[in-house]
Amino acid sequence: MRHFLLNIFSKYQKPLAKTKSCFKIKIDNSDKFRKIAQAKEIPPEVVKIITDMLDLVDMMPKRSKSKNVPTENKERNSATYEIRTKLKDFRPSIWRRFIISGNSSVEILERAILYMFNVDLGHMYDLYNPETGVRYENQRNIDAMSEWGPRDSINSEKVKVSAFNEGEELLLSYDYGDGWEFEVNIKKIDDTKEPPKYPYIISGKGLGIIDDIGGVWSLEDYYNTPEDEMDPELLDWIGGEKIDPDKFDKEELNEGLQHPPYWE
């Protein structure tokens, strides 16, 4: 439910900003916030947004605040991390195996993975460790949600990859509307060889995602539909011809990975 809340906030951030002075109470008391929505000066469309978001907040599980979360392991800053990631719930499997320096920020790790999977980066994203309950988000996410309550996420720009341990299984989420998820597994930590200056793909399969197509199920439908049977409007939207979903150009991707942060 948290992702749906973020998606709604992204969609209505501008109209909410017009009444920013009314939003100084945090959502630690939903009754107070509902009273704000009843104020005469609040436009009806904004009242509906507040009500819908409060309903979602009430349904969300409460997470305890992260404590003593390591931001790096200095002994592993010079290590090489080998990571395997794949698009969750998609068949045939789309995956990447790559190496990255332990000294890289978690933010660069997240952005590098999204770049490897053909993402346009037009939406919010975060990395979650289900074992520890820690969520790593960039400053944009944290700022966007700060109006709605205290954040217990960790700034991904201030944490290094070296904080992760071998064997950990993480989950990278992108576009909370379409709900893309990538399984991120820390396969190996090698301190015997020089780490790469930039993330480097060793192997992989498949193109990645198509932004705004509707999520993994819509991508599967796209993958399995012959071009001559596709919706003409969809073909026109993606450029007039079907994108090859099996395309994987390791050399082109590795060249692009040498130019972080990959998007402005």
CSV table of C-alpha atoms in Angstrom, one decimal:
chain,number,residue,atom,x,y,z
A,1,MET,CA,0.0,0.0,0.0
A,2,ARG,CA,2.9,2.3,0.6
A,3,HIS,CA,3.7,2.3,-3.1
A,4,PHE,CA,0.2,3.3,-4.0
A,5,LEU,CA,0.4,6.2,-1.6
A,6,LEU,CA,3.6,7.4,-3.2
A,7,ASN,CA,2.1,7.1,-6.6
A,8,ILE,CA,-0.9,9.2,-5.6
A,9,PHE,CA,1.3,11.8,-4.0
A,10,SER,CA,3.4,12.1,-7.2
A,11,LYS,CA,0.3,12.6,-9.3
A,12,TYR,CA,-1.2,15.3,-7.1
A,13,GLN,CA,1.9,17.0,-5.8
A,14,LYS,CA,1.2,20.3,-7.6
A,15,PRO,CA,-2.4,20.8,-6.5
A,16,LEU,CA,-1.4,19.9,-3.0
A,17,ALA,CA,1.4,22.5,-3.1
A,18,LYS,CA,-1.2,25.2,-3.6
A,19,THR,CA,-2.6,24.6,-0.2
A,20,LYS,CA,0.8,23.8,1.5
A,21,SER,CA,0.1,26.0,4.5
A,22,CYS,CA,-2.7,23.7,5.5
A,23,PHE,CA,-0.5,20.7,5.7
A,24,LYS,CA,1.8,21.4,8.6
A,25,ILE,CA,0.3,18.6,10.8
A,26,LYS,CA,1.9,15.2,10.2
A,27,ILE,CA,-0.2,12.1,9.7
A,28,ASP,CA,0.4,10.8,13.2
A,29,ASN,CA,-3.2,11.7,14.0
A,30,SER,CA,-5.5,11.1,11.1
A,31,ASP,CA,-8.4,12.7,12.9
A,32,LYS,CA,-6.7,16.1,13.0
A,33,PHE,CA,-5.9,15.8,9.3
A,34,ARG,CA,-9.5,14.9,8.4
A,35,LYS,CA,-10.5,18.1,10.2
A,36,ILE,CA,-8.2,20.1,7.9
A,37,ALA,CA,-10.0,18.5,5.0
A,38,GLN,CA,-13.3,19.9,6.3
A,39,ALA,CA,-12.0,23.5,6.2
A,40,LYS,CA,-14.1,25.8,3.9
A,41,GLU,CA,-11.0,27.1,2.0
A,42,ILE,CA,-9.9,23.6,0.9
A,43,PRO,CA,-11.1,22.9,-2.7
A,44,PRO,CA,-13.3,19.8,-3.1
A,45,GLU,CA,-10.7,18.0,-5.4
A,46,VAL,CA,-8.1,18.4,-2.7
A,47,VAL,CA,-10.4,17.2,0.0
A,48,LYS,CA,-10.9,14.0,-2.0
A,49,ILE,CA,-7.1,13.6,-2.4
A,50,ILE,CA,-6.6,14.0,1.4
A,51,THR,CA,-9.4,11.5,2.2
A,52,ASP,CA,-8.1,8.9,-0.3
A,53,MET,CA,-4.5,9.2,1.0
A,54,LEU,CA,-5.6,9.0,4.7
A,55,ASP,CA,-7.6,5.9,3.9
A,56,LEU,CA,-4.5,4.3,2.4
A,57,VAL,CA,-2.3,5.4,5.4
A,58,ASP,CA,-4.8,3.6,7.7
A,59,MET,CA,-4.4,0.4,5.7
A,60,MET,CA,-0.6,0.5,5.6
A,61,PRO,CA,1.4,-1.7,8.1
A,62,LYS,CA,3.4,0.3,10.5
A,63,ARG,CA,7.2,-0.2,10.3
A,64,SER,CA,9.5,0.4,13.2
A,65,LYS,CA,12.2,2.9,12.7
A,66,SER,CA,15.5,1.7,11.5
A,67,LYS,CA,18.2,1.7,14.2
A,68,ASN,CA,22.0,1.3,14.0
A,69,VAL,CA,21.9,0.8,10.2
A,70,PRO,CA,25.5,0.6,8.9
A,71,THR,CA,26.3,3.1,6.1
A,72,GLU,CA,29.5,1.3,5.0
A,73,ASN,CA,32.0,-1.4,5.9
A,74,LYS,CA,35.4,0.3,5.5
A,75,GLU,CA,37.2,-3.0,5.1
A,76,ARG,CA,35.0,-3.8,2.1
A,77,ASN,CA,35.1,-0.4,0.4
A,78,SER,CA,37.9,-1.7,-1.9
A,79,ALA,CA,36.1,-5.0,-2.5
A,80,THR,CA,34.4,-6.1,-5.7
A,81,TYR,CA,30.7,-7.0,-5.3
A,82,GLU,CA,29.3,-9.5,-7.8
A,83,ILE,CA,25.5,-9.1,-8.0
A,84,ARG,CA,22.7,-10.9,-9.9
A,85,THR,CA,19.5,-9.2,-10.5
A,86,LYS,CA,16.4,-10.2,-12.5
A,87,LEU,CA,13.0,-8.8,-13.3
A,88,LYS,CA,10.6,-10.4,-10.9
A,89,ASP,CA,7.6,-12.5,-12.1
A,90,PHE,CA,8.5,-12.3,-15.8
A,91,ARG,CA,8.9,-15.2,-18.1
A,92,PRO,CA,11.2,-15.7,-20.0
A,93,SER,CA,13.7,-14.5,-17.4
A,94,ILE,CA,15.3,-11.1,-17.9
A,95,TRP,CA,18.5,-10.8,-15.8
A,96,ARG,CA,21.9,-9.3,-15.3
A,97,ARG,CA,25.1,-10.4,-13.5
A,98,PHE,CA,27.4,-7.5,-12.9
A,99,ILE,CA,30.2,-6.3,-10.6
A,100,ILE,CA,30.4,-3.0,-8.7
A,101,SER,CA,32.8,-1.4,-6.3
A,102,GLY,CA,32.0,-1.6,-2.6
A,103,ASN,CA,32.8,2.1,-2.4
A,104,SER,CA,29.9,3.0,-4.7
A,105,SER,CA,26.8,4.5,-3.2
A,106,VAL,CA,23.6,2.6,-2.9
A,107,GLU,CA,22.0,5.3,-5.0
A,108,ILE,CA,24.4,4.5,-7.9
A,109,LEU,CA,23.7,0.8,-7.4
A,110,GLU,CA,20.0,1.4,-7.8
A,111,ARG,CA,20.4,3.7,-10.8
A,112,ALA,CA,22.9,1.4,-12.5
A,113,ILE,CA,20.5,-1.6,-12.2
A,114,LEU,CA,17.6,0.5,-13.6
A,115,TYR,CA,19.8,1.6,-16.5
A,116,MET,CA,20.7,-2.0,-17.3
A,117,PHE,CA,17.0,-2.8,-17.6
A,118,ASN,CA,16.1,-0.1,-20.2
A,119,VAL,CA,14.4,2.2,-17.6
A,120,ASP,CA,13.7,5.8,-18.5
A,121,LEU,CA,13.8,6.8,-14.8
A,122,GLY,CA,10.6,8.9,-15.0
A,123,HIS,CA,9.2,7.5,-11.7
A,124,MET,CA,10.2,6.9,-8.1
A,125,TYR,CA,12.2,3.9,-6.9
A,126,ASP,CA,13.7,2.4,-3.8
A,127,LEU,CA,15.7,-0.6,-2.6
A,128,TYR,CA,14.4,-2.7,0.3
A,129,ASN,CA,16.0,-5.4,2.5
A,130,PRO,CA,13.2,-7.7,3.7
A,131,GLU,CA,15.5,-9.3,6.3
A,132,THR,CA,16.4,-6.1,8.1
A,133,GLY,CA,13.3,-4.1,7.2
A,134,VAL,CA,15.5,-1.3,5.9
A,135,ARG,CA,14.4,0.8,2.9
A,136,TYR,CA,17.0,2.8,0.9
A,137,GLU,CA,15.5,5.8,-0.9
A,138,ASN,CA,16.9,8.8,-2.7
A,139,GLN,CA,16.3,12.3,-1.5
A,140,ARG,CA,13.5,12.9,-3.9
A,141,ASN,CA,11.4,10.1,-2.4
A,142,ILE,CA,12.1,11.2,1.2
A,143,ASP,CA,11.3,14.9,0.4
A,144,ALA,CA,8.1,14.0,-1.4
A,145,MET,CA,6.8,12.0,1.5
A,146,SER,CA,8.1,14.2,4.4
A,147,GLU,CA,4.9,16.2,4.4
A,148,TRP,CA,2.9,13.1,5.3
A,149,GLY,CA,4.8,11.9,8.3
A,150,PRO,CA,8.3,11.1,9.7
A,151,ARG,CA,10.5,9.0,7.4
A,152,ASP,CA,12.3,6.0,8.7
A,153,SER,CA,14.0,5.3,5.4
A,154,ILE,CA,17.8,5.5,4.8
A,155,ASN,CA,19.1,8.0,2.3
A,156,SER,CA,20.6,5.9,-0.5
A,157,GLU,CA,23.1,8.6,-1.4
A,158,LYS,CA,24.7,8.3,2.1
A,159,VAL,CA,25.1,4.5,2.2
A,160,LYS,CA,27.8,2.5,0.4
A,161,VAL,CA,27.4,-0.9,-1.3
A,162,SER,CA,30.0,-2.2,1.2
A,163,ALA,CA,27.3,-2.1,3.9
A,164,PHE,CA,25.7,-5.2,2.3
A,165,ASN,CA,26.7,-8.7,3.2
A,166,GLU,CA,27.3,-11.7,0.9
A,167,GLY,CA,24.1,-13.7,0.5
A,168,GLU,CA,21.7,-10.8,1.1
A,169,GLU,CA,18.6,-10.7,-1.1
A,170,LEU,CA,17.2,-7.3,-1.8
A,171,LEU,CA,14.2,-5.9,-3.7
A,172,LEU,CA,14.4,-2.9,-6.0
A,173,SER,CA,11.0,-1.3,-6.8
A,174,TYR,CA,10.4,1.1,-9.6
A,175,ASP,CA,7.3,3.0,-10.7
A,176,TYR,CA,4.8,2.4,-7.9
A,177,GLY,CA,1.9,2.5,-10.3
A,178,ASP,CA,3.1,-0.1,-12.8
A,179,GLY,CA,4.8,-2.0,-9.9
A,180,TRP,CA,8.1,-3.1,-11.4
A,181,GLU,CA,10.3,-5.2,-9.0
A,182,PHE,CA,13.8,-6.5,-9.4
A,183,GLU,CA,15.4,-9.2,-7.3
A,184,VAL,CA,18.9,-8.1,-6.3
A,185,ASN,CA,21.1,-10.9,-4.8
A,186,ILE,CA,24.6,-10.2,-3.4
A,187,LYS,CA,26.4,-13.3,-4.8
A,188,LYS,CA,30.0,-12.7,-3.9
A,189,ILE,CA,32.3,-10.2,-2.2
A,190,ASP,CA,35.9,-10.4,-3.5
A,191,ASP,CA,38.6,-8.4,-1.8
A,192,THR,CA,41.5,-10.0,-3.8
A,193,LYS,CA,41.1,-8.0,-7.0
A,194,GLU,CA,40.8,-4.4,-8.0
A,195,PRO,CA,37.2,-3.2,-8.0
A,196,PRO,CA,35.8,-1.7,-11.2
A,197,LYS,CA,35.7,2.1,-11.6
A,198,TYR,CA,32.1,1.8,-12.9
A,199,PRO,CA,29.5,-1.0,-12.7
A,200,TYR,CA,30.3,-3.6,-15.3
A,201,ILE,CA,27.9,-6.3,-16.7
A,202,ILE,CA,29.4,-9.8,-16.9
A,203,SER,CA,26.4,-11.4,-18.6
A,204,GLY,CA,22.7,-11.1,-19.0
A,205,LYS,CA,19.6,-11.9,-21.0
A,206,GLY,CA,16.7,-9.9,-22.4
A,207,LEU,CA,16.1,-6.2,-23.1
A,208,GLY,CA,14.5,-5.1,-19.8
A,209,ILE,CA,11.2,-3.2,-19.3
A,210,ILE,CA,9.2,-0.7,-21.4
A,211,ASP,CA,8.3,2.3,-19.3
A,212,ASP,CA,4.6,3.0,-18.7
A,213,ILE,CA,3.4,-0.1,-20.6
A,214,GLY,CA,1.5,-1.3,-17.5
A,215,GLY,CA,3.8,-3.5,-15.5
A,216,VAL,CA,5.1,-7.0,-15.8
A,217,TRP,CA,1.9,-8.6,-17.0
A,218,SER,CA,1.4,-6.1,-19.8
A,219,LEU,CA,5.1,-6.7,-20.8
A,220,GLU,CA,4.5,-10.5,-21.0
A,221,ASP,CA,1.4,-9.9,-23.2
A,222,TYR,CA,3.6,-7.6,-25.4
A,223,TYR,CA,6.3,-10.2,-25.5
A,224,ASN,CA,4.0,-13.0,-26.5
A,225,THR,CA,2.0,-11.1,-29.2
A,226,PRO,CA,3.2,-11.2,-32.8
A,227,GLU,CA,3.8,-7.8,-34.3
A,228,ASP,CA,1.0,-8.3,-36.9
A,229,GLU,CA,-1.5,-8.9,-34.2
A,230,MET,CA,-0.6,-6.0,-31.9
A,231,ASP,CA,-2.8,-3.1,-31.2
A,232,PRO,CA,-1.9,-0.4,-33.8
A,233,GLU,CA,-2.1,2.3,-31.1
A,234,LEU,CA,0.4,0.5,-29.0
A,235,LEU,CA,2.7,0.0,-31.9
A,236,ASP,CA,2.5,3.7,-32.7
A,237,TRP,CA,3.2,4.6,-29.1
A,238,ILE,CA,6.4,2.6,-29.0
A,239,GLY,CA,7.7,4.1,-32.3
A,240,GLY,CA,5.9,2.3,-35.1
A,241,GLU,CA,7.4,-1.2,-34.8
A,242,LYS,CA,7.8,-3.8,-32.2
A,243,ILE,CA,10.8,-3.5,-29.9
A,244,ASP,CA,12.8,-6.7,-29.7
A,245,PRO,CA,12.3,-7.9,-26.1
A,246,ASP,CA,15.2,-10.4,-26.4
A,247,LYS,CA,17.7,-7.7,-27.3
A,248,PHE,CA,20.7,-7.6,-25.0
A,249,ASP,CA,23.7,-5.5,-26.0
A,250,LYS,CA,26.3,-5.9,-23.2
A,251,GLU,CA,28.9,-3.7,-24.9
A,252,GLU,CA,26.5,-0.8,-25.4
A,253,LEU,CA,25.2,-1.1,-21.8
A,254,ASN,CA,28.7,-1.2,-20.3
A,255,GLU,CA,29.7,1.9,-22.3
A,256,GLY,CA,26.7,3.7,-20.9
A,257,LEU,CA,27.5,2.6,-17.4
A,258,GLN,CA,30.7,4.6,-17.6
A,259,HIS,CA,28.7,7.8,-17.4
A,260,PRO,CA,26.9,8.0,-14.0
A,261,PRO,CA,24.5,9.1,-12.7
A,262,TYR,CA,22.9,7.9,-16.0
A,263,TRP,CA,20.1,10.5,-15.9
A,264,GLU,CA,20.0,14.1,-14.8
